[in-house]
Coordinates of C-alpha atoms in Angstrom, one line a residue:
R1 CA 0.0 -0.1 0.2
A2 CA 3.0 2.2 0.7
C3 CA 4.0 1.9 -3.2
P4 CA 1.7 4.6 -4.9
L5 CA 3.0 7.0 -2.0
L6 CA 6.5 6.4 -2.6
R7 CA 6.1 6.6 -6.7
S8 CA 4.3 10.0 -6.1
L9 CA 6.9 11.3 -3.9
A10 CA 9.9 10.4 -6.2
S11 CA 7.9 11.9 -9.2
R12 CA 7.1 15.2 -7.2
F13 CA 11.0 15.0 -5.8
V14 CA 12.5 14.8 -9.5
E15 CA 10.0 17.1 -11.1
G16 CA 9.9 19.9 -8.3
A17 CA 10.7 19.4 -4.8
H18 CA 14.2 18.7 -5.5
A19 CA 15.0 22.4 -6.5
K20 CA 14.3 23.8 -2.9
L21 CA 17.0 21.8 -1.7
W22 CA 19.7 23.8 -4.0
E23 CA 20.1 27.3 -4.8
S24 CA 20.2 28.2 -8.2
A25 CA 23.2 27.0 -10.4
S26 CA 24.6 30.9 -10.0
D27 CA 23.9 31.1 -6.5
L28 CA 25.7 27.8 -5.5
G29 CA 28.8 28.7 -7.5
D30 CA 28.5 25.3 -9.6
G31 CA 31.8 26.6 -11.6
Q32 CA 33.3 24.7 -14.3
G33 CA 36.3 22.7 -12.8
G34 CA 35.5 23.2 -9.4
G35 CA 34.2 26.4 -8.5
N36 CA 33.5 28.0 -5.4
P37 CA 30.4 26.2 -4.0
Q38 CA 28.1 27.7 -1.4
E39 CA 25.9 26.4 1.4
V40 CA 22.2 25.3 0.2
R41 CA 18.9 25.7 1.8
P42 CA 18.1 23.3 4.9
G43 CA 15.6 21.3 3.3
V44 CA 11.9 20.8 2.3
A45 CA 8.8 19.8 3.9
W46 CA 6.5 17.2 3.1
A47 CA 4.0 20.2 2.0
D48 CA 6.4 21.0 -0.6
F49 CA 5.5 17.5 -1.8
G50 CA 1.6 18.3 -2.0
V51 CA 1.5 15.4 0.7
T52 CA -0.9 16.0 3.7
D53 CA -1.9 14.0 6.7
D54 CA -4.3 12.0 4.7
V55 CA -2.3 11.2 2.2
V56 CA 0.3 9.3 4.4
A57 CA -2.7 7.7 6.5
S58 CA -3.8 6.5 2.8
S59 CA -0.7 4.2 2.8
G60 CA -1.7 2.1 5.7
L61 CA -0.6 4.4 9.0
P62 CA -3.1 5.1 11.7
A63 CA -4.0 8.8 11.2
R64 CA -2.6 9.6 14.5
S65 CA 0.9 8.3 13.3
A66 CA 0.5 10.2 10.0
T67 CA 0.2 13.4 11.5
A68 CA 3.1 12.6 13.5
V69 CA 5.1 11.9 10.2
V70 CA 4.1 15.1 8.6
S71 CA 4.5 17.4 11.7
S72 CA 8.0 16.0 12.9
T73 CA 10.1 14.5 10.1
S74 CA 11.3 15.2 6.3
P75 CA 10.7 13.6 3.3
V76 CA 14.1 13.4 2.4
C77 CA 17.1 11.7 4.5
M78 CA 20.2 13.7 2.9
R79 CA 21.1 17.5 2.7
P80 CA 22.8 18.6 -0.4
R81 CA 26.4 20.6 0.6
D82 CA 28.2 20.7 -2.3
R83 CA 28.4 20.3 -6.1
R84 CA 31.1 20.7 -8.2
T85 CA 31.1 20.0 -12.2
S86 CA 34.2 19.2 -14.5
A87 CA 35.3 21.6 -16.9
D88 CA 34.5 19.6 -19.7
G89 CA 30.8 19.4 -18.1
S90 CA 30.8 15.5 -18.4
T91 CA 30.8 14.6 -14.8
T92 CA 29.2 16.3 -11.5
K93 CA 30.0 15.5 -8.0
L94 CA 27.7 15.8 -5.3
V95 CA 28.2 16.2 -1.5
F96 CA 25.5 15.1 0.9
E97 CA 25.1 15.4 4.5
L98 CA 23.4 12.3 6.2
R99 CA 21.0 12.9 9.1
D100 CA 23.8 11.9 11.5
G101 CA 26.1 14.8 10.2
H102 CA 28.3 12.5 8.3
R103 CA 28.7 13.1 4.3
V104 CA 28.9 10.8 1.4
E105 CA 29.5 11.6 -2.6
T106 CA 28.1 10.6 -5.4
V107 CA 28.8 11.3 -8.9
V108 CA 26.9 11.6 -12.1
M109 CA 28.7 11.0 -15.6
R110 CA 27.2 12.0 -18.8
H111 CA 28.4 9.5 -21.6
E112 CA 27.4 10.0 -25.2
G113 CA 23.5 8.5 -25.2
R114 CA 23.6 7.5 -21.6
T115 CA 24.0 9.2 -18.0
T116 CA 25.3 6.9 -15.0
V117 CA 25.2 7.6 -11.4
C118 CA 27.9 6.2 -9.3
V119 CA 26.3 5.7 -5.5
S120 CA 27.9 5.1 -2.4
S121 CA 26.9 2.6 0.3
Q122 CA 29.1 3.6 3.5
V123 CA 30.9 6.4 5.2
G124 CA 34.6 5.1 4.6
C125 CA 35.5 1.8 3.7
Q126 CA 37.1 -1.0 5.6
M127 CA 38.8 -2.9 2.8
G128 CA 41.9 -0.6 2.9
C129 CA 42.8 -0.7 -0.8
A130 CA 46.1 1.3 -1.4
F131 CA 45.5 2.9 -4.5
C132 CA 42.1 4.2 -3.4
A133 CA 41.2 7.0 -1.4
T134 CA 38.3 5.9 0.1
G135 CA 40.2 3.1 1.4
T136 CA 42.5 5.3 3.3
M137 CA 39.3 6.4 5.3
P138 CA 38.1 4.5 8.1
I139 CA 34.6 2.8 8.4
V140 CA 32.4 5.2 9.7
G141 CA 29.0 3.4 9.0
D142 CA 26.4 2.1 6.9
L143 CA 24.1 4.0 4.6
D144 CA 20.3 2.8 4.9
A145 CA 18.4 1.8 1.7
A146 CA 16.8 5.4 1.6
E147 CA 19.9 7.0 1.7
I148 CA 21.1 5.1 -1.2
V149 CA 18.0 5.4 -3.4
E150 CA 17.9 9.1 -2.7
Q151 CA 21.3 9.4 -4.5
L152 CA 19.5 8.2 -7.6
L153 CA 16.8 10.5 -7.3
H154 CA 18.9 13.3 -6.9
A155 CA 20.9 12.3 -10.1
H156 CA 17.5 12.3 -12.1
A157 CA 16.4 15.5 -10.6
M158 CA 19.6 17.5 -11.4
E159 CA 19.5 16.1 -15.1
V160 CA 15.9 16.8 -15.5
A161 CA 16.3 20.3 -14.4
A162 CA 19.1 20.9 -16.6
G163 CA 17.0 19.6 -19.8
R164 CA 19.0 16.4 -20.1
P165 CA 17.7 12.8 -20.3
P166 CA 17.3 11.2 -16.9
V167 CA 19.9 8.7 -15.6
R168 CA 20.0 5.3 -17.1
N169 CA 22.8 3.1 -15.4
A170 CA 23.4 3.0 -12.0
V171 CA 26.6 1.7 -10.4
F172 CA 27.8 0.8 -6.8
M173 CA 31.2 1.9 -7.1
G174 CA 31.2 5.0 -4.6
M175 CA 32.3 5.1 -0.9
G176 CA 32.2 1.8 0.7
E177 CA 32.0 -1.9 0.0
P178 CA 28.7 -2.6 -1.1
L179 CA 28.3 -6.1 0.0
N180 CA 29.5 -5.2 3.6
N181 CA 26.1 -3.3 3.6
Y182 CA 24.3 -6.1 2.4
A183 CA 20.8 -6.0 3.7
A184 CA 20.5 -2.2 3.0
V185 CA 21.9 -2.5 -0.7
I186 CA 19.3 -5.6 -1.4
A187 CA 16.7 -3.4 -0.4
A188 CA 17.7 -0.1 -2.4
L189 CA 18.0 -2.7 -5.5
R190 CA 14.7 -3.6 -5.2
T191 CA 13.3 -0.3 -4.7
M192 CA 15.6 1.3 -7.6
T193 CA 14.4 -1.2 -9.9
D194 CA 10.7 -1.4 -9.2
N195 CA 8.3 0.4 -11.6
A196 CA 5.6 0.3 -8.8
C197 CA 8.3 2.3 -6.1
L198 CA 9.7 4.7 -8.3
G199 CA 7.4 4.8 -11.5
K200 CA 9.1 5.9 -14.7
F201 CA 12.3 7.0 -12.6
H202 CA 13.2 3.2 -12.2
L203 CA 16.1 1.5 -13.6
P204 CA 15.9 -1.9 -15.2
A205 CA 18.0 -4.6 -13.3
S206 CA 20.4 -5.0 -16.6
R207 CA 21.1 -1.3 -15.9
V208 CA 22.8 -1.7 -12.4
T209 CA 26.1 -2.8 -11.4
V210 CA 27.3 -3.9 -7.9
S211 CA 30.9 -3.8 -7.5
T212 CA 33.0 -5.7 -4.9
V213 CA 36.6 -6.3 -3.6
G214 CA 35.5 -9.7 -3.2
V215 CA 33.3 -10.6 -0.1
V216 CA 32.5 -14.3 -1.1
P217 CA 29.6 -15.2 0.8
R218 CA 27.7 -12.3 -0.3
M219 CA 28.8 -13.0 -3.9
L220 CA 27.2 -16.4 -3.9
Q221 CA 23.8 -14.9 -2.1
L222 CA 23.6 -11.9 -4.6
A223 CA 23.2 -14.2 -7.0
V224 CA 20.5 -15.5 -5.5
D225 CA 18.7 -12.5 -4.4
A226 CA 19.5 -10.4 -7.3
P227 CA 20.3 -12.4 -10.5
S228 CA 19.5 -9.9 -13.0
V229 CA 21.9 -7.2 -11.5
N230 CA 25.6 -7.2 -13.0
L231 CA 28.5 -7.7 -10.8
A232 CA 31.8 -6.2 -10.8
L233 CA 34.4 -7.8 -9.3
S234 CA 37.7 -5.5 -8.0
L235 CA 40.4 -8.1 -8.9
H236 CA 43.7 -5.4 -9.4
A237 CA 46.2 -8.2 -9.3
P238 CA 46.3 -11.8 -11.5
T239 CA 48.2 -13.5 -8.4
Q240 CA 47.5 -14.2 -4.9
E241 CA 50.8 -13.1 -4.0
L242 CA 50.4 -9.6 -5.5
R243 CA 46.7 -9.0 -4.6
E244 CA 47.8 -9.3 -1.0
K245 CA 50.2 -6.3 -1.5
I246 CA 47.7 -3.9 -3.0
V247 CA 44.4 -5.2 -1.7
P248 CA 44.9 -5.9 1.9
S249 CA 41.4 -7.9 2.4
A250 CA 42.6 -10.5 0.1
K251 CA 44.5 -12.1 2.8
Q252 CA 41.2 -13.6 4.2
T253 CA 39.9 -14.6 0.2
P254 CA 42.2 -17.1 -1.7
L255 CA 42.0 -16.3 -5.4
E256 CA 40.3 -19.6 -6.2
D257 CA 37.6 -19.0 -3.8
L258 CA 37.2 -15.7 -5.4
L259 CA 37.0 -17.1 -9.1
H260 CA 34.7 -19.7 -7.7
A261 CA 32.3 -17.2 -6.5
L262 CA 32.5 -15.4 -9.7
D263 CA 31.8 -18.5 -12.0
E264 CA 28.7 -19.5 -9.6
H265 CA 27.4 -15.9 -10.0
T266 CA 27.7 -16.1 -13.6
A267 CA 26.1 -19.0 -13.9
A268 CA 23.1 -18.1 -12.0
C269 CA 22.9 -14.5 -13.8
R270 CA 20.1 -13.7 -15.8
R271 CA 21.3 -12.1 -19.2
H272 CA 19.1 -9.5 -20.6
T273 CA 20.6 -10.8 -24.2
P274 CA 22.1 -13.8 -25.3
T275 CA 25.2 -12.2 -26.0
S276 CA 25.7 -10.0 -22.7
V277 CA 28.2 -10.5 -20.0
A278 CA 27.3 -11.7 -16.7
A279 CA 30.1 -10.1 -14.8
M280 CA 32.6 -7.7 -15.1
V281 CA 36.4 -7.7 -13.9
E282 CA 38.0 -4.6 -13.1
Y283 CA 41.7 -3.9 -12.9
V284 CA 43.5 -0.8 -11.9
L285 CA 46.7 -0.4 -13.7
L286 CA 49.8 0.8 -11.4
A287 CA 52.9 1.7 -13.1
G288 CA 55.3 -0.8 -12.0
V289 CA 53.2 -2.7 -9.9
N290 CA 50.8 -4.5 -11.9
D291 CA 51.1 -3.4 -15.6
S292 CA 53.9 -6.0 -16.8
D293 CA 53.5 -8.2 -19.9
E294 CA 53.7 -11.2 -17.2
C295 CA 50.6 -9.6 -15.5
A296 CA 48.7 -9.4 -18.7
L297 CA 49.4 -12.9 -19.8
E298 CA 48.3 -14.1 -16.1
L299 CA 45.1 -12.0 -16.2
G300 CA 44.5 -13.5 -19.6
K301 CA 45.1 -16.9 -18.3
L302 CA 42.5 -16.1 -15.8
T303 CA 39.6 -14.8 -17.7
A304 CA 40.0 -16.7 -21.2
P305 CA 38.4 -19.7 -19.7
R306 CA 35.5 -17.2 -18.9
S307 CA 35.4 -15.0 -21.6
R308 CA 32.0 -15.7 -22.7
D309 CA 30.6 -14.8 -19.2
V310 CA 33.2 -12.1 -18.4
M311 CA 35.0 -8.7 -19.6
V312 CA 37.7 -7.2 -18.3
N313 CA 37.5 -3.4 -17.6
L314 CA 41.3 -1.7 -17.3
I315 CA 41.3 1.4 -15.3
P316 CA 44.7 3.6 -15.6
Y317 CA 45.2 4.8 -11.9
N318 CA 44.1 8.1 -11.0
S319 CA 46.8 10.4 -9.6
G320 CA 45.6 11.8 -5.8
A321 CA 43.6 8.5 -5.3
T322 CA 45.8 7.4 -2.3
A323 CA 47.4 8.5 0.6
V324 CA 50.2 6.2 0.6
E325 CA 53.9 7.1 1.1
G326 CA 55.2 7.4 -2.1
G327 CA 52.0 7.0 -3.5
F328 CA 51.4 5.2 -7.1
R329 CA 51.7 6.7 -10.8
P330 CA 49.4 5.8 -13.8
P331 CA 51.4 3.9 -16.6
D332 CA 52.0 5.9 -19.7
H333 CA 49.2 5.1 -22.7
A334 CA 51.6 2.8 -24.5
T335 CA 51.8 0.5 -22.0
V336 CA 48.1 0.6 -21.0
E337 CA 47.7 -0.3 -24.7
R338 CA 50.2 -3.3 -24.8
F339 CA 48.3 -4.5 -21.8
Q340 CA 44.8 -4.5 -23.4
Q341 CA 46.6 -5.9 -26.4
I342 CA 48.3 -8.9 -24.6
V343 CA 44.9 -10.0 -22.5
A344 CA 42.5 -9.5 -25.5
S345 CA 44.9 -11.7 -28.0
Q346 CA 44.0 -14.6 -25.3
G347 CA 40.3 -14.3 -26.6
V348 CA 39.1 -11.8 -23.8
F349 CA 36.8 -8.7 -24.3
V350 CA 39.0 -5.9 -22.7
R351 CA 37.8 -2.2 -22.6
V352 CA 39.9 0.7 -21.1
R353 CA 37.6 2.8 -18.9
R354 CA 37.2 6.5 -20.3
E355 CA 38.0 8.4 -17.1
M356 CA 36.0 11.3 -16.1
G357 CA 36.0 14.0 -13.3
R358 CA 39.7 14.0 -12.3
D359 CA 39.9 17.5 -12.3
I360 CA 36.9 17.7 -9.3
A361 CA 38.5 14.4 -7.8
G362 CA 35.4 12.5 -8.8
A363 CA 37.1 9.7 -11.1
C364 CA 37.5 6.3 -9.9
G365 CA 39.2 6.1 -6.8
Q366 CA 39.3 9.4 -5.6
L367 CA 36.4 9.6 -3.5
A368 CA 37.2 10.9 0.2
L369 CA 35.4 13.8 0.9
A370 CA 38.0 16.2 -0.3
T371 CA 35.6 19.3 1.1
S372 CA 36.2 21.0 4.4
G373 CA 33.0 22.1 6.4
N374 CA 32.9 25.4 5.5
G375 CA 32.1 23.9 1.8
D376 CA 35.6 25.2 0.6
A377 CA 37.0 22.0 -1.3
A378 CA 39.9 23.6 -3.2
A379 CA 42.2 23.3 -0.1
E380 CA 41.8 19.6 0.4
Q381 CA 41.3 18.5 -2.7
P382 CA 43.9 16.3 -5.0
K383 CA 46.0 18.1 -7.4
A384 CA 43.8 18.8 -10.7
T385 CA 44.9 16.5 -13.6
T386 CA 43.1 18.2 -16.5
D387 CA 46.8 18.1 -18.2
L388 CA 46.5 14.1 -18.5
E389 CA 45.0 13.2 -21.7
D390 CA 42.5 10.1 -21.8
F391 CA 43.7 6.9 -23.0
V392 CA 40.7 6.5 -25.3
D393 CA 41.1 10.1 -27.1
W394 CA 45.1 9.2 -27.3
R395 CA 44.5 5.7 -29.1
R396 CA 42.0 7.2 -31.4
K397 CA 44.6 9.5 -32.9
Q398 CA 47.3 6.6 -33.2
P399 CA 48.0 5.9 -36.8
R400 CA 46.5 2.4 -38.1
E401 CA 49.9 1.3 -38.7
A402 CA 51.5 1.8 -35.2
K403 CA 48.0 0.0 -33.9
A404 CA 48.5 -2.8 -36.1
A405 CA 52.3 -3.3 -35.0
V406 CA 51.4 -3.3 -31.5
H407 CA 48.5 -6.1 -32.0
K408 CA 50.7 -8.1 -33.8
D409 CA 53.7 -8.0 -31.3
C410 CA 51.5 -8.8 -28.4
A411 CA 49.7 -11.6 -30.5
A412 CA 53.2 -13.1 -31.0
L413 CA 54.0 -12.9 -27.2
V414 CA 50.8 -14.6 -26.6
A415 CA 51.2 -17.4 -28.9
G416 CA 54.8 -18.0 -27.7
A417 CA 53.4 -18.1 -24.0
P418 CA 52.6 -21.0 -22.1
S419 CA 48.5 -21.2 -22.6
A420 CA 46.3 -21.8 -19.5
K421 CA 46.2 -25.7 -19.1
A422 CA 42.9 -27.1 -20.4
D423 CA 40.9 -29.5 -19.4
T424 CA 41.5 -32.6 -21.6
S425 CA 40.1 -35.4 -19.2
W426 CA 37.2 -36.1 -21.2
T427 CA 39.4 -37.0 -24.7
P428 CA 39.7 -40.7 -23.2
R429 CA 36.1 -41.2 -22.6
L430 CA 35.3 -39.4 -25.8
T431 CA 37.7 -41.7 -27.8
V432 CA 36.3 -45.0 -26.1
G433 CA 32.7 -43.8 -26.5
L434 CA 33.4 -43.2 -30.3
G435 CA 35.0 -46.7 -30.8
I436 CA 31.9 -48.3 -29.0
A437 CA 29.9 -46.4 -31.3
V438 CA 31.3 -47.2 -34.5
A439 CA 31.5 -50.8 -33.6
A440 CA 28.0 -51.0 -32.6
A441 CA 27.1 -49.2 -36.3
S442 CA 29.3 -52.0 -37.9
A443 CA 27.7 -55.0 -36.1
A444 CA 24.4 -53.6 -36.8
G445 CA 25.2 -52.8 -40.5
L446 CA 26.6 -56.5 -40.8
L447 CA 23.4 -57.9 -39.5
L448 CA 21.1 -55.9 -41.8
W449 CA 23.1 -57.0 -44.8
V450 CA 22.8 -60.4 -43.3
K451 CA 18.8 -60.4 -43.3
R452 CA 18.9 -59.0 -46.7
R453 CA 20.7 -61.8 -48.2
R454 CA 18.6 -64.3 -46.9

């Protein structure tokens, strides 16, 4: 009975009430490349949604409780505190203050023909990945389902207000490990993908992706609870030894167990088209750490047997995404291209992620609340990296002959390397089976010939 009310609230929020939470773009200081953001209005009331006591009571609450809800609560969970848009206009980072005063970040990315929102599921993260700014923060707490869903609605509202198409995709790749906040994430997924709850602003499950660094029991459970949702596994290293160095939580999860959970998920996944992949393997490229030819060969060996179900997403490291002494560096474009081609030459679909929002600390691995309490983000924000050309743009400019030479060299390297050991245990059984079948067919043919001769 609450779904019609929720659907009405979502529609009114996106198409009108949301504006009351933000100052106009000029007042907010939504400058290109990260202007000087200002604080926003304190919030909205139920009256801003056109909701009365009677409307709330229609959802099933007693009249006295409905009156208490309208008079003493807010229809929204979060207060917007900051908004910054990248210089090219492709990315906007939003900072929200939760009811307990803690803050989280949400990123809206505009690609050609689609818009994606990257939502957070926790304040901080306990996984401690060395190359991720969020991983250097302590875990403070979990978001509830409403706080996760509201990030999607804020993104919808911002795009609609600007005359752009609403959000088409959602990825759980913001702050936190989603599968460590499993109950809230599952509840949020069900609401985000339910037309009865969000109406025209819901998303098909096939356009929602949940990323995890590898919480094996929850990966297995996700395949049962949300088989239509996409899974992204943050692998980042092709061997157990190397993975433990850059992903501390890997010490509790053997690589074999992780890949088994990935296989179980892909087997249970409901693909929205026959050729759709069931999962994505994410791999952050760190110069001199995991970007060698050997790493590319090993990654190919792991993913080639799963090439029908899995694609590899390479992510060049974003500078400023860690507080580790000495830090990391992104590999040069030529190294990224070579790594991609070595993996692809083993029959794996590989894509290099286009990095967006680096100049506002909104790119992959950079979310660490680089905004001070007074709203001035400039002092704490990582140094802008607008001088770095995106790999995808760089590769488009390369001569066809140069691309062909790299591909040929990498294919030759793969051809000369030991391949992953194939499962040939079926060969003797098949040989014996074929021999029996041939003998039986010959005997049957001989008997038929004898009968005809008689």
